Short mmCIF file of C-alpha atoms in Angstrom, two decimals:
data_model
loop_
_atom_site.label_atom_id
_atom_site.label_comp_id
_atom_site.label_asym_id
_atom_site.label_seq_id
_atom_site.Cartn_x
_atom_site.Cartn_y
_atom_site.Cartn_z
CA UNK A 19 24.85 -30.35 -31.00
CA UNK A 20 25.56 -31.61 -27.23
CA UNK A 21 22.55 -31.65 -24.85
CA UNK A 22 24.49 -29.16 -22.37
CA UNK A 23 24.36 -26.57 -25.19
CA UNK A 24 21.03 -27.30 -26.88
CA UNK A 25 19.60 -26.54 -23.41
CA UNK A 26 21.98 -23.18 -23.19
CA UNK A 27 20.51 -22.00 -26.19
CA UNK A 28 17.38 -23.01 -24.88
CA UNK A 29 17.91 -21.06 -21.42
CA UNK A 30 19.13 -17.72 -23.60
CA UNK A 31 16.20 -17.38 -25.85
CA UNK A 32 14.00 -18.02 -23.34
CA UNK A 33 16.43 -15.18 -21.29
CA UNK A 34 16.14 -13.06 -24.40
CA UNK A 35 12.49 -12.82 -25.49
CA UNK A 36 11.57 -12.50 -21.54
CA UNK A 37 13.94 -9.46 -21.97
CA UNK A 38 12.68 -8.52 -24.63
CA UNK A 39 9.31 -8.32 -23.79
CA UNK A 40 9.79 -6.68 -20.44
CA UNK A 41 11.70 -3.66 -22.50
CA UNK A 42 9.29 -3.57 -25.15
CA UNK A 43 6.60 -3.23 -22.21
CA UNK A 44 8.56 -0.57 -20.67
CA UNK A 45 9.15 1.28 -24.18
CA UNK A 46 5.37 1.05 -24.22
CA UNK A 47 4.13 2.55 -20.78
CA UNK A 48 6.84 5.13 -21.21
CA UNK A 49 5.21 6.57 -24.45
CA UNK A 50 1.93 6.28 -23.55
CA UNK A 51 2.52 7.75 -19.91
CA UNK A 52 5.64 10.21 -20.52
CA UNK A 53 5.63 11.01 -23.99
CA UNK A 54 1.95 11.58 -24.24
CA UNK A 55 1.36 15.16 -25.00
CA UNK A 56 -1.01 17.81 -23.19
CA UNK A 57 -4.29 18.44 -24.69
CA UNK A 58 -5.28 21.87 -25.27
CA UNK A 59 -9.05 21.02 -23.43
CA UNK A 60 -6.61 20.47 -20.14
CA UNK A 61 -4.98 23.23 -20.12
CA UNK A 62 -6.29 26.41 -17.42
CA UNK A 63 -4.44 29.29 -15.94
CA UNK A 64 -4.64 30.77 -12.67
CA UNK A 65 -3.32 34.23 -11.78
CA UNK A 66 -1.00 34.70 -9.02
CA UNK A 67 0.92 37.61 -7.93
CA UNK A 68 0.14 39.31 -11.64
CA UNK A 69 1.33 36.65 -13.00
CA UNK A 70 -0.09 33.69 -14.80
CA UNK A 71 0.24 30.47 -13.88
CA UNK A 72 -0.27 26.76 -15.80
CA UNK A 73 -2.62 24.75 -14.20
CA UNK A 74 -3.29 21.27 -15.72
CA UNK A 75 -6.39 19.03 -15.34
CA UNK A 76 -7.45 15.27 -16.08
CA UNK A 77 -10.76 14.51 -15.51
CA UNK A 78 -11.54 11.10 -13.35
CA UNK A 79 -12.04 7.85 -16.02
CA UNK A 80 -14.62 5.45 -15.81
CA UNK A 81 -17.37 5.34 -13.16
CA UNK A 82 -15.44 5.70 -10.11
CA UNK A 83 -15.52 9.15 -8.90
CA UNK A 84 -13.22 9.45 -5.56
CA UNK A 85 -12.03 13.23 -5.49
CA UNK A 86 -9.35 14.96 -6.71
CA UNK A 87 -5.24 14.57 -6.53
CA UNK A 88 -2.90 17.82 -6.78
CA UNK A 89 0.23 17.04 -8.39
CA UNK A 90 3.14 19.41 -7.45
CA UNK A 91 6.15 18.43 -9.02
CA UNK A 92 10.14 19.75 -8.13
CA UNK A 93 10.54 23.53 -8.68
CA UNK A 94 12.58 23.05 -11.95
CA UNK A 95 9.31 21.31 -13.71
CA UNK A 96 6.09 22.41 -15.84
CA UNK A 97 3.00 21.43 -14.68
CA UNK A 98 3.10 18.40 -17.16
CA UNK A 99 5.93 17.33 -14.75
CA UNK A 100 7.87 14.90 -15.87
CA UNK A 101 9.03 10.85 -14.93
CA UNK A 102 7.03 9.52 -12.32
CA UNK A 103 5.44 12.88 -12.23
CA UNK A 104 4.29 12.95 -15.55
CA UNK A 105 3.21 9.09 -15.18
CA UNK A 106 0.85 9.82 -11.77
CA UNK A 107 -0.72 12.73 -14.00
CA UNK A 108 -1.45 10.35 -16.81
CA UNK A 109 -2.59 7.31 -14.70
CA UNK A 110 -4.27 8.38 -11.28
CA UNK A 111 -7.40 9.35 -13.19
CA UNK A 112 -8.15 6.02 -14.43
CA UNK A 113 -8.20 5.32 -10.77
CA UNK A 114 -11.37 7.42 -10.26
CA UNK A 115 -9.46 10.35 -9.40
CA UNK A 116 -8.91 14.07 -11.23
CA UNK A 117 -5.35 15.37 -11.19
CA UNK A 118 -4.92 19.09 -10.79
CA UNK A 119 -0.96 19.45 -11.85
CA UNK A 120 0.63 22.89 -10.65
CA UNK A 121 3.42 24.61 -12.18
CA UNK A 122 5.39 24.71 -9.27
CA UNK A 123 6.79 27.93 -7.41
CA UNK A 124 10.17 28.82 -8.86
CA UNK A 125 13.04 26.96 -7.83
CA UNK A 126 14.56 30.49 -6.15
CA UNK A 127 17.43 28.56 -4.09
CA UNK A 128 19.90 27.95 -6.73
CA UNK A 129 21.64 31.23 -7.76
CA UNK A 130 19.76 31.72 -11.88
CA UNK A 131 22.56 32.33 -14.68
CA UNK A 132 19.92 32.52 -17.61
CA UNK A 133 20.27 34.86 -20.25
CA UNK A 134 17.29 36.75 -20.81
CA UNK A 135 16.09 36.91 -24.50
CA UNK A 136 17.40 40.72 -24.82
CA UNK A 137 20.55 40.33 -23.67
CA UNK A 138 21.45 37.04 -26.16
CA UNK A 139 22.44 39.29 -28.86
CA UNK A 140 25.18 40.87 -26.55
CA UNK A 141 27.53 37.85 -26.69
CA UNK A 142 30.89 40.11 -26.33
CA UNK A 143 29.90 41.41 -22.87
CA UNK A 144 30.82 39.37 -19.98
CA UNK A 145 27.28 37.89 -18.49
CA UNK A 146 28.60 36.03 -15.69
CA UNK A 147 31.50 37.04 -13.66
CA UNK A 148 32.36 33.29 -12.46
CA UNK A 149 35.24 31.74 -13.69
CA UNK A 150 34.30 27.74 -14.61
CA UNK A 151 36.44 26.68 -11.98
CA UNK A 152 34.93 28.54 -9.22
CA UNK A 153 31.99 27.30 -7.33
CA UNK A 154 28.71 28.82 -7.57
CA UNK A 155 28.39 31.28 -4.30
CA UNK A 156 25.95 30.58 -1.78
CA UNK A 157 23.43 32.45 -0.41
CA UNK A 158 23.59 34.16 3.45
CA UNK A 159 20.99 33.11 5.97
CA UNK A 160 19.14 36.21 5.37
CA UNK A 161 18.64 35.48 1.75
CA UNK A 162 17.87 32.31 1.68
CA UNK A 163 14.77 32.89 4.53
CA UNK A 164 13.59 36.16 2.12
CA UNK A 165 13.74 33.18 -1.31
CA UNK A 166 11.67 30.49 1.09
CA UNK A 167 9.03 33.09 2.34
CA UNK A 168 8.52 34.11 -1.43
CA UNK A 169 8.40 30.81 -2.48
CA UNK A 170 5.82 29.79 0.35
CA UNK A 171 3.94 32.76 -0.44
CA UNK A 172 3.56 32.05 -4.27
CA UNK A 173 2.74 28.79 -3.58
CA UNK A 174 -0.11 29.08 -0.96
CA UNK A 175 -1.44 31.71 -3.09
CA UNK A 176 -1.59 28.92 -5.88
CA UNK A 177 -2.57 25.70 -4.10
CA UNK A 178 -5.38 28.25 -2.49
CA UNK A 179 -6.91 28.97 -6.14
CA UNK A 180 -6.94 25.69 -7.03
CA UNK A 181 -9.94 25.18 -4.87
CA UNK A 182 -12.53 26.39 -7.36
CA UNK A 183 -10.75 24.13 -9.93
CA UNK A 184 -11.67 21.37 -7.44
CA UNK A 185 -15.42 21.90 -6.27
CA UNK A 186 -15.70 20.25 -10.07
CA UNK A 187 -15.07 16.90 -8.37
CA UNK A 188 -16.06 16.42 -5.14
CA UNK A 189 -14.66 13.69 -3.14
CA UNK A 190 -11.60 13.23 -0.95
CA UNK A 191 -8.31 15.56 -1.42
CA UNK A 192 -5.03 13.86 -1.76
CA UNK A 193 -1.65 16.46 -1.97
CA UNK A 194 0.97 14.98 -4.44
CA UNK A 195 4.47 16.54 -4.32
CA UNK A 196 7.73 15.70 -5.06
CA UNK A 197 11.41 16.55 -4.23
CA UNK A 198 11.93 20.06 -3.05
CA UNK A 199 8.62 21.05 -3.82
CA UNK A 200 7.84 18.78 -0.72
CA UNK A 201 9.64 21.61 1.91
CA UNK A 202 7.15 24.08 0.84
CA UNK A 203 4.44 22.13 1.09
CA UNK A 204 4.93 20.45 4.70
CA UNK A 205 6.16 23.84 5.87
CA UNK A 206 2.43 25.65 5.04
CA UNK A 207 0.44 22.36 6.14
CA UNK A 208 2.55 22.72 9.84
CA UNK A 209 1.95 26.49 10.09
CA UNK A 210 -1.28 25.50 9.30
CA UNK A 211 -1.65 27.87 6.18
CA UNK A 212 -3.05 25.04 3.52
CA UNK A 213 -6.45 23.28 4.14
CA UNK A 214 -5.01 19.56 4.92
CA UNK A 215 -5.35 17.13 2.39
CA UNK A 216 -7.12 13.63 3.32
CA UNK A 217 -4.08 12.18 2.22
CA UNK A 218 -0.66 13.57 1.77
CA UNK A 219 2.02 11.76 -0.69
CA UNK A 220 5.72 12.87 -0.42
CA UNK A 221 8.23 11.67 -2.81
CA UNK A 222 11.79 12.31 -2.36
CA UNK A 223 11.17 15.31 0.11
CA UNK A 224 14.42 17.83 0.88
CA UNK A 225 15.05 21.02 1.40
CA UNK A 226 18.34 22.17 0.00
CA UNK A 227 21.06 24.08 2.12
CA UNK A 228 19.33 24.41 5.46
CA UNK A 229 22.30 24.19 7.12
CA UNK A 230 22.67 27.48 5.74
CA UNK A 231 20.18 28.78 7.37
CA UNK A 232 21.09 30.45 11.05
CA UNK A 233 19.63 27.48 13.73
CA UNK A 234 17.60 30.00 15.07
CA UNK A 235 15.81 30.81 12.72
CA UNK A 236 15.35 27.41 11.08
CA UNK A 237 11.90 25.75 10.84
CA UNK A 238 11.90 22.28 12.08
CA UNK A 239 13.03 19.16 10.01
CA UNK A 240 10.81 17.66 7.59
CA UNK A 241 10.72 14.55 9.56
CA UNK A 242 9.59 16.45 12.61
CA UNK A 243 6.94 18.37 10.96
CA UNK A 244 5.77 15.02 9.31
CA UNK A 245 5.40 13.51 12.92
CA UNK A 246 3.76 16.66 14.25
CA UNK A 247 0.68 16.16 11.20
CA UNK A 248 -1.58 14.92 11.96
CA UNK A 249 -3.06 13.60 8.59
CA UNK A 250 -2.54 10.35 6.75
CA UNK A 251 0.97 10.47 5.37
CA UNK A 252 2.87 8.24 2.24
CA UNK A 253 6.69 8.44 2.41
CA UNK A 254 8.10 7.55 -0.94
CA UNK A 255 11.39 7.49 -1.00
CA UNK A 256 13.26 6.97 -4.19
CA UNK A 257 17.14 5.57 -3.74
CA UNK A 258 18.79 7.72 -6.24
CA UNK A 259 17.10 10.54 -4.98
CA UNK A 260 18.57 13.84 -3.99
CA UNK A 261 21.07 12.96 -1.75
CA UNK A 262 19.54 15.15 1.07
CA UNK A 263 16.55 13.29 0.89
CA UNK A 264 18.01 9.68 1.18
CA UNK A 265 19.99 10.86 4.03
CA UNK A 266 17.29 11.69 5.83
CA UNK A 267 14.83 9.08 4.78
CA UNK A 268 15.53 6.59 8.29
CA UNK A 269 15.29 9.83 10.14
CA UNK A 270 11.64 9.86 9.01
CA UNK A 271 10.91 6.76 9.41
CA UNK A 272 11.89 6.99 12.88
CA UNK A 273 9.90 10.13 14.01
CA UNK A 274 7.11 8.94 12.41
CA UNK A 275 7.05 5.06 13.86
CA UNK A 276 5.10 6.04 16.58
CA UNK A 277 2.13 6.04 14.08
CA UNK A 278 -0.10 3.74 12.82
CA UNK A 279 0.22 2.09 9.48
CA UNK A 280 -3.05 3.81 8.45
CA UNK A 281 -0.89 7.32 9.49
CA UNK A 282 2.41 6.79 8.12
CA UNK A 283 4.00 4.56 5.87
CA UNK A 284 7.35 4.76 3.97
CA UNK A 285 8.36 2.60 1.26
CA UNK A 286 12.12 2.87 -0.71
CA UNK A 287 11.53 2.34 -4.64
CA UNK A 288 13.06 2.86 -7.79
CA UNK A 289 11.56 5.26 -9.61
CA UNK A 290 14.41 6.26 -12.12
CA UNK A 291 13.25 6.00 -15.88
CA UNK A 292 15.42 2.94 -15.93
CA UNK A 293 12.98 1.36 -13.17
CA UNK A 294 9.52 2.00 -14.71
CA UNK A 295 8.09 -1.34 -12.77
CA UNK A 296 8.94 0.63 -9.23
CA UNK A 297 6.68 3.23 -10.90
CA UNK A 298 3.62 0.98 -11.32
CA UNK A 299 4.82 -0.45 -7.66
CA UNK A 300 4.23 3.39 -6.41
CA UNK A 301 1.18 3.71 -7.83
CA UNK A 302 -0.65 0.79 -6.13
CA UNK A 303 0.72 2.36 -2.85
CA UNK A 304 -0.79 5.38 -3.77
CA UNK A 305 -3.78 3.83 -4.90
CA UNK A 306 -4.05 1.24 -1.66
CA UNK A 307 -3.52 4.27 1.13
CA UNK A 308 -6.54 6.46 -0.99
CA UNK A 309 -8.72 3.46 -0.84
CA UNK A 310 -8.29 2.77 2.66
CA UNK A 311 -9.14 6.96 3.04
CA UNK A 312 -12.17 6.92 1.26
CA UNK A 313 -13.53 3.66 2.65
CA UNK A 314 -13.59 1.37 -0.25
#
């Protein structure tokens, strides 16, 4: 066996167990932080609208005892979340902080085909009048402001019962929320109908089809109501996010450079299930902006 090849073979085991390792790792944080299922002891309800509503919570871990993170996920999610989600509601607690994780509000702006459970058993009737070809229709300006006003409404209604949940663990107040969730969520903090947080995280933020909306009656752009906050804000933006959100992501940047790094920060990750180390990369940005807002 020639040198030049004994020290290939060499190089590609040493390639091969370092790959190994790292997906054996990865196999191994994405058990124990996506796969790991809810316990019945975290499990509450709130009631909103008639209508229940999941609310999940993790106690802080260990002696540290900062406050309390609320974890709003995109509108297609549980409260369990899921992905990075899922991962912030397993992990943030060992950080000395609760997570309160909210079903979120209905995703009401794509048009809902479901079949409802009475209606399964009539399988000769035509349930859906679209063709596969055609394209789903889309909704009028009208509509779509009447769908965001409910949605707002629901979830200010549940982010403001969640405050009893909280007084259990005092401390600072960080808002967690991710994707389109994120719209809702900026839109009450700038109208000023949701208590600010200490610290506000926003991961992939959009709102889909506002360019449906008339222009005068559109809110402002995420990235303006971002700049007009005037509370500690963590942009993360994900690059195979919705593709809303990464075209938008420099225009937030922008608006917002007129802050401070203790205001504003924005930081582009992977945080696909195929990039679980941009996930632990989040996390200490998370967990470095929440030190710097509690002082230690």
């Amino acid at each position: 066996m020639s040198l030049v090849f004994s020290l290939s073979l060499f190089s590609f085991n040493a390639y091969s167990a370092n790959y190994l390792y790292a997906n054996l790792f990865s196999a191994s944080l994405l058990s124990e932080s996506v796969f790991t299922p809810v316990s019945d002891n975290e499990k509450q309800q709130i009631i909103v609208q008639d209508k229940p509503v999941e609310v999940l919570v993790k106690p802080w871990e260990g002696k540290k005892q900062r406050g309390a993170v609320v974890l709003i996920g995109p509108t297609d999610t549980h409260a369990s979340g899921r992905g990075f989600i899922r991962y912030l509601r397993q992990e943030v607690p060992s950080k000395g902080w609760a997570t309160i994780s909210l079903k979120p509000t209905e995703g009401l702006y794509r048009p809902n085909f479901s079949t409802s459970a009475d209606q399964v058993a009539k399988a000769g009737e035509k349930q859906i009048e679209l063709d596969p070809h055609q394209v789903t229709p889309k909704y009028s300006s009208s509509q779509l402001l009447e769908l965001r006003n409910f949605q707002q409404n629901v979830m200010n209604e549940c982010l403001a019962q969640l405050d009893g949940i909280g007084a259990q663990y005092p401390g600072k107040r960080i808002i967690i929320a991710a994707d389109d969730s994120v719209g809702m969520v900026v839109n009450l903090l700038h109208q000023d109908k949701l208590a600010k947080p200490d610290l506000l995280v926003v991961i992939n933020p959009y709102r889909e089809f506002e360019q449906l909306v008339d222009e005068q009656n559109r809110d402002l752009s995420i990235a303006m109501q971002l700049k007009e906050l005037d509370i500690p804000i963590l942009d993360l933006q994900s690059a195979n996010a919705n593709r809303v959100s990464v075209s938008e992501a420099e225009m937030r940047k922008q608006q917002n450079r007129i802050k401070s790094s203790h205001h504003y920060r924005q930081y582009v990750l992977q945080l696909d299930l195929n990039h679980q180390g941009g996930w632990e990369e989040a996390l200490k940005h998370i967990e470095g902006f929440a030190r710097k807002i509690v002082g230690r």
